[in-house]
Coordinates of C-alpha atoms in Angstrom, one line a residue:
M12 CA -82.3 137.8 -71.3
T13 CA -84.2 137.7 -68.1
V14 CA -84.4 140.8 -65.9
L15 CA -84.2 140.4 -62.1
V16 CA -87.0 142.2 -60.1
L17 CA -86.4 142.6 -56.4
L18 CA -89.4 143.5 -54.2
N19 CA -89.2 144.7 -50.6
A20 CA -91.9 142.7 -48.8
G21 CA -92.1 145.5 -46.1
A22 CA -92.6 148.4 -48.6
G23 CA -95.6 150.6 -48.0
S24 CA -97.5 149.5 -51.1
I25 CA -96.6 145.8 -50.7
K26 CA -97.0 145.1 -47.0
G27 CA -100.4 143.6 -46.3
A28 CA -101.3 143.2 -50.0
D29 CA -101.5 140.0 -51.9
S30 CA -97.9 139.6 -53.0
G31 CA -98.8 136.8 -55.4
D32 CA -101.1 139.0 -57.4
L33 CA -98.4 141.7 -57.5
E34 CA -95.8 139.3 -58.8
K35 CA -98.2 138.0 -61.4
R36 CA -99.1 141.5 -62.5
L37 CA -95.4 142.4 -62.9
R38 CA -94.5 139.2 -64.8
N39 CA -97.4 139.7 -67.2
G40 CA -96.9 143.4 -67.5
F41 CA -93.2 143.1 -68.4
Q42 CA -93.8 140.2 -70.7
A43 CA -96.4 142.3 -72.6
R44 CA -93.6 144.8 -73.0
G45 CA -91.2 142.2 -74.4
I46 CA -89.2 141.6 -71.1
E47 CA -88.9 138.3 -69.3
T48 CA -88.5 138.6 -65.5
E49 CA -87.5 136.7 -62.5
V50 CA -89.4 138.3 -59.5
R51 CA -88.2 137.8 -56.0
L52 CA -89.9 139.0 -52.8
A53 CA -87.5 139.6 -49.9
E54 CA -87.1 141.6 -46.7
G55 CA -85.4 144.9 -46.8
R56 CA -82.0 143.8 -45.4
E57 CA -81.9 140.9 -47.9
I58 CA -82.6 143.1 -50.9
A59 CA -79.2 144.9 -50.5
E60 CA -77.3 141.7 -50.3
M61 CA -79.1 140.2 -53.3
A62 CA -78.3 143.4 -55.3
R63 CA -74.7 143.2 -54.3
K64 CA -74.4 139.6 -55.5
F65 CA -76.1 140.6 -58.7
A66 CA -73.6 143.4 -59.2
V67 CA -70.6 141.2 -58.8
S68 CA -71.9 138.2 -60.8
K69 CA -70.3 137.5 -64.2
S70 CA -71.8 139.0 -67.3
P71 CA -70.6 138.8 -70.9
G72 CA -68.2 141.6 -71.8
K73 CA -68.9 145.0 -70.3
K74 CA -72.5 145.2 -71.3
S75 CA -74.7 146.9 -68.8
R76 CA -77.4 144.9 -67.0
T77 CA -80.7 146.0 -65.6
L78 CA -81.9 145.4 -62.0
V79 CA -85.5 146.4 -61.2
V80 CA -86.3 147.3 -57.6
G81 CA -89.7 147.7 -56.0
G82 CA -89.8 149.6 -52.7
G83 CA -89.4 152.9 -51.1
D84 CA -86.6 155.4 -50.6
G85 CA -84.8 153.3 -48.0
T86 CA -84.8 150.2 -50.2
L87 CA -83.5 152.1 -53.2
G88 CA -80.7 153.7 -51.0
S89 CA -79.5 150.4 -49.8
V90 CA -79.5 149.0 -53.3
A91 CA -77.6 152.1 -54.5
S92 CA -74.9 151.3 -52.0
A93 CA -74.5 147.9 -53.5
I94 CA -74.4 148.8 -57.2
T95 CA -73.0 152.3 -57.4
G96 CA -70.0 152.3 -59.8
T97 CA -70.8 149.0 -61.4
N98 CA -72.3 148.2 -64.8
V99 CA -75.8 147.8 -63.3
V100 CA -78.6 150.1 -64.4
I101 CA -81.5 150.4 -61.9
G102 CA -85.1 150.4 -62.8
V103 CA -87.5 151.8 -60.2
L104 CA -91.0 150.5 -59.2
P105 CA -92.5 153.2 -56.8
L106 CA -93.9 150.8 -54.2
G107 CA -93.0 152.7 -51.1
T108 CA -95.1 155.1 -49.0
L109 CA -93.7 158.5 -50.1
N110 CA -91.4 157.6 -53.1
H111 CA -89.4 160.9 -53.0
F112 CA -86.7 159.6 -55.3
A113 CA -89.1 158.3 -57.9
R114 CA -90.8 161.7 -57.9
D115 CA -87.5 163.6 -58.4
I116 CA -86.5 161.5 -61.4
G117 CA -89.9 162.2 -63.0
L118 CA -91.2 158.7 -62.5
P119 CA -95.0 158.5 -62.5
N120 CA -96.5 157.1 -59.3
D121 CA -98.2 154.4 -61.2
L122 CA -97.1 150.8 -61.7
E123 CA -98.1 150.5 -65.4
A124 CA -96.4 153.8 -66.3
A125 CA -93.3 152.8 -64.3
M126 CA -93.1 149.6 -66.3
D127 CA -93.4 151.6 -69.5
V128 CA -90.4 153.7 -68.4
I129 CA -88.3 150.7 -67.6
A130 CA -89.2 149.0 -70.9
A131 CA -88.2 152.2 -72.8
G132 CA -84.7 151.7 -71.5
H133 CA -83.6 155.3 -71.3
A134 CA -80.7 155.3 -68.8
Q135 CA -79.2 158.5 -67.4
K136 CA -76.4 159.0 -64.9
I137 CA -77.2 160.7 -61.6
D138 CA -75.2 161.7 -58.6
V139 CA -75.0 159.6 -55.5
A140 CA -74.2 161.0 -52.0
E141 CA -72.3 159.1 -49.3
V142 CA -71.7 159.3 -45.6
N143 CA -68.7 157.2 -44.3
G144 CA -68.8 155.2 -47.5
R145 CA -72.5 154.4 -47.4
A146 CA -74.7 155.7 -50.3
F147 CA -77.9 157.6 -50.1
L148 CA -80.0 159.0 -52.9
N149 CA -82.1 161.6 -51.2
N150 CA -80.7 163.0 -47.9
S151 CA -79.1 162.4 -44.6
S152 CA -79.3 164.4 -41.4
I153 CA -78.3 164.6 -37.7
G154 CA -80.2 166.0 -34.8
I155 CA -84.0 166.1 -34.4
Y156 CA -84.9 164.4 -37.7
P157 CA -83.3 161.0 -36.9
F158 CA -85.3 161.0 -33.6
L159 CA -88.5 161.7 -35.6
V160 CA -87.8 158.9 -38.0
A161 CA -87.1 156.4 -35.2
E162 CA -90.2 157.5 -33.3
R163 CA -92.3 157.3 -36.4
S164 CA -91.2 153.7 -37.0
A165 CA -91.9 152.8 -33.4
E166 CA -95.4 154.3 -33.7
Q167 CA -96.0 152.3 -36.8
R168 CA -95.1 149.1 -35.0
R169 CA -97.1 150.0 -31.9
R170 CA -100.3 151.1 -33.7
G171 CA -100.1 149.2 -36.9
V172 CA -100.5 152.4 -39.0
G173 CA -98.7 153.9 -42.0
K174 CA -96.0 156.6 -42.0
L175 CA -98.3 159.5 -42.4
A176 CA -100.7 158.5 -39.5
A177 CA -97.7 157.9 -37.2
L178 CA -96.1 161.3 -38.0
G179 CA -98.0 163.5 -35.5
P180 CA -97.4 161.4 -32.4
A181 CA -93.8 160.8 -33.5
L182 CA -93.2 164.5 -33.8
V183 CA -94.3 165.2 -30.2
L184 CA -92.0 162.4 -28.9
A185 CA -89.1 163.6 -31.0
L186 CA -89.4 167.2 -29.7
K187 CA -89.3 165.8 -26.2
A188 CA -86.3 163.7 -26.8
S189 CA -84.2 166.1 -28.9
S190 CA -81.9 168.9 -27.8
W191 CA -79.4 171.3 -29.3
Q192 CA -75.9 169.9 -29.7
T193 CA -72.6 171.5 -30.7
V194 CA -70.9 170.1 -33.7
R195 CA -67.8 171.0 -35.7
I196 CA -68.5 171.4 -39.4
S197 CA -65.6 171.5 -41.8
I198 CA -66.2 172.8 -45.4
D199 CA -63.4 173.6 -47.8
D200 CA -60.8 173.3 -45.1
K201 CA -62.6 175.8 -43.0
A202 CA -63.9 174.6 -39.6
R203 CA -66.6 176.1 -37.5
E204 CA -68.5 175.2 -34.3
Q205 CA -72.3 175.4 -34.4
R206 CA -74.9 174.8 -31.8
T207 CA -77.8 173.3 -33.8
L208 CA -80.9 171.2 -33.6
C209 CA -80.4 169.7 -37.1
V210 CA -77.9 169.5 -40.0
F211 CA -79.5 168.4 -43.3
V212 CA -77.3 167.1 -46.1
G213 CA -79.1 166.6 -49.5
N214 CA -78.0 164.8 -52.7
N215 CA -78.3 168.0 -54.9
F216 CA -80.3 171.1 -54.1
Y217 CA -83.5 170.9 -52.1
D218 CA -85.9 173.8 -52.5
L219 CA -87.6 174.2 -49.1
S220 CA -90.2 176.5 -50.5
K221 CA -91.4 173.6 -52.7
L222 CA -91.6 171.0 -49.9
G223 CA -88.1 169.7 -50.6
H224 CA -88.4 169.2 -54.4
R225 CA -85.2 168.7 -56.4
C226 CA -84.9 170.0 -60.0
S227 CA -81.6 168.3 -60.6
L228 CA -79.7 165.1 -59.6
T229 CA -76.7 166.0 -61.7
S230 CA -75.2 169.2 -60.2
G231 CA -72.3 167.4 -58.5
K232 CA -73.0 169.3 -55.2
L233 CA -74.3 168.5 -51.8
C234 CA -77.0 170.8 -50.4
V235 CA -76.3 171.5 -46.7
Y236 CA -78.8 173.2 -44.4
V237 CA -77.6 174.1 -40.9
V238 CA -80.4 175.1 -38.5
K239 CA -79.2 178.1 -36.5
Q240 CA -82.3 179.0 -34.6
Q241 CA -81.7 178.8 -30.9
S242 CA -85.3 178.8 -29.5
W243 CA -88.4 176.7 -29.9
L244 CA -90.5 179.8 -30.8
G245 CA -88.0 180.6 -33.6
L246 CA -88.2 177.0 -34.9
A247 CA -92.0 177.1 -34.8
L248 CA -91.9 180.1 -37.1
L249 CA -89.6 178.6 -39.6
P250 CA -92.3 177.0 -41.8
L251 CA -94.0 180.5 -42.2
K252 CA -90.6 182.1 -43.0
V253 CA -89.9 179.5 -45.6
A254 CA -93.4 179.9 -47.2
F255 CA -92.9 183.7 -47.5
G256 CA -89.2 183.7 -48.4
L257 CA -88.1 185.3 -45.2
I258 CA -85.4 182.9 -44.1
D259 CA -82.5 184.7 -42.4
P260 CA -79.2 182.9 -43.0
V261 CA -77.7 184.5 -39.9
H262 CA -80.3 183.5 -37.4
D263 CA -82.5 180.8 -39.1
V264 CA -81.0 178.4 -41.6
E265 CA -77.8 178.7 -43.5
L266 CA -77.2 177.0 -46.9
F267 CA -74.0 175.6 -48.3
R268 CA -73.5 173.9 -51.7
V269 CA -70.3 171.8 -51.5
Q270 CA -68.7 168.6 -52.8
S271 CA -67.8 167.3 -49.4
L272 CA -67.9 168.1 -45.7
E273 CA -67.0 166.7 -42.3
I274 CA -69.0 166.8 -39.1
R275 CA -67.4 166.1 -35.7
A276 CA -69.4 165.7 -32.5
R277 CA -68.5 165.1 -28.9
R278 CA -70.0 161.6 -29.1
R279 CA -68.2 158.7 -30.7
H280 CA -71.4 157.3 -32.1
M281 CA -74.4 159.2 -33.5
R282 CA -77.8 158.2 -34.8
I283 CA -78.3 159.7 -38.3
A284 CA -81.1 159.5 -40.8
M285 CA -80.6 158.3 -44.4
D286 CA -83.3 158.2 -47.0
G287 CA -86.0 157.9 -44.3
E288 CA -84.4 155.3 -42.1
T289 CA -82.0 155.6 -39.2
V290 CA -78.6 154.0 -38.6
E291 CA -75.8 154.3 -36.0
A292 CA -72.8 156.0 -37.4
T293 CA -69.3 156.6 -36.1
T294 CA -68.0 160.1 -36.0
P295 CA -66.5 162.0 -37.6
L296 CA -69.1 161.9 -40.4
H297 CA -67.5 162.3 -43.8
Y298 CA -70.0 163.3 -46.5
R299 CA -69.2 163.5 -50.2
I300 CA -70.9 163.4 -53.6
R301 CA -70.1 161.0 -56.4
P302 CA -71.1 162.7 -59.7
G303 CA -72.8 160.5 -62.2
A304 CA -72.0 157.3 -60.2
L305 CA -75.4 155.6 -60.7
R306 CA -77.3 154.8 -63.9
V307 CA -81.1 154.8 -63.6
L308 CA -83.9 154.3 -66.0
A309 CA -85.9 157.6 -66.0
P310 CA -88.5 159.2 -68.3
V311 CA -86.9 162.6 -68.7
L312 CA -83.5 164.2 -68.4
T313 CA -82.9 166.0 -65.1
K314 CA -82.8 169.7 -65.4
A315 CA -79.9 172.0 -64.7
A316 CA -79.1 172.9 -61.1
P317 CA -80.2 176.3 -59.8
P318 CA -77.6 179.0 -59.3
S319 CA -75.3 178.7 -56.2
S320 CA -76.6 180.4 -53.1

């Protein structure tokens, strides 16, 4: 059987490189591991549609099928939307810039090692988060972070640099463009209004003291951080408070671990961030988690979730 490999032409490790050499390396590498492949290079928006067609195509019986995807977190998130709940197992080639999802499933940031993991064929079920029916694998947020992501992308286009080089100028512009907003957050049938600069929703628990590392993707819970600081000085001090474990849930950041939540805003449409990219969403925003909804080829079993906060 031939395995389909989809590569995002705009991914951080592919853009500007010799795609022909990469395709040849993948074909030869997988063939040496006993796997025949069909490698396709496409733009990000095309990848999701190709994955969707693959998921609904006919296959003998109920046997699972493997789809290998090369790209970054945004690419993987869009593919997850297309294949979640199907019999497709996803293999990951970490070819993005930051590769947060690959890191959190224990995948080495090395192409040869990633091919070894895919060839080993150890599939495990992980949770998928959704907002208004659209899947994300890492996190989603409202407030200042979507502005930061949008400005970073604009800086990359203007200056022809990578994400990390564009981050500094983008942060300055995002701070100028952002402001506090009042949202209504409903959790477990209890609603509250909160003036905030950012609400962060993670697929499973994010440890801020470890730069957002996740020790589990199987807890069945969303991790919700609500920024409660009401001054720029207080916000500037947050990284230090995180580093020294001095976060105050009353005045700084409050954490919730839930299966679903709803966010209402005064605006009908809102820019949100999802897996490092921005989209326009219609409010209210309905977030939920789908436990074990995606099967992924990974080198190790995910660890148990930390105790509830």
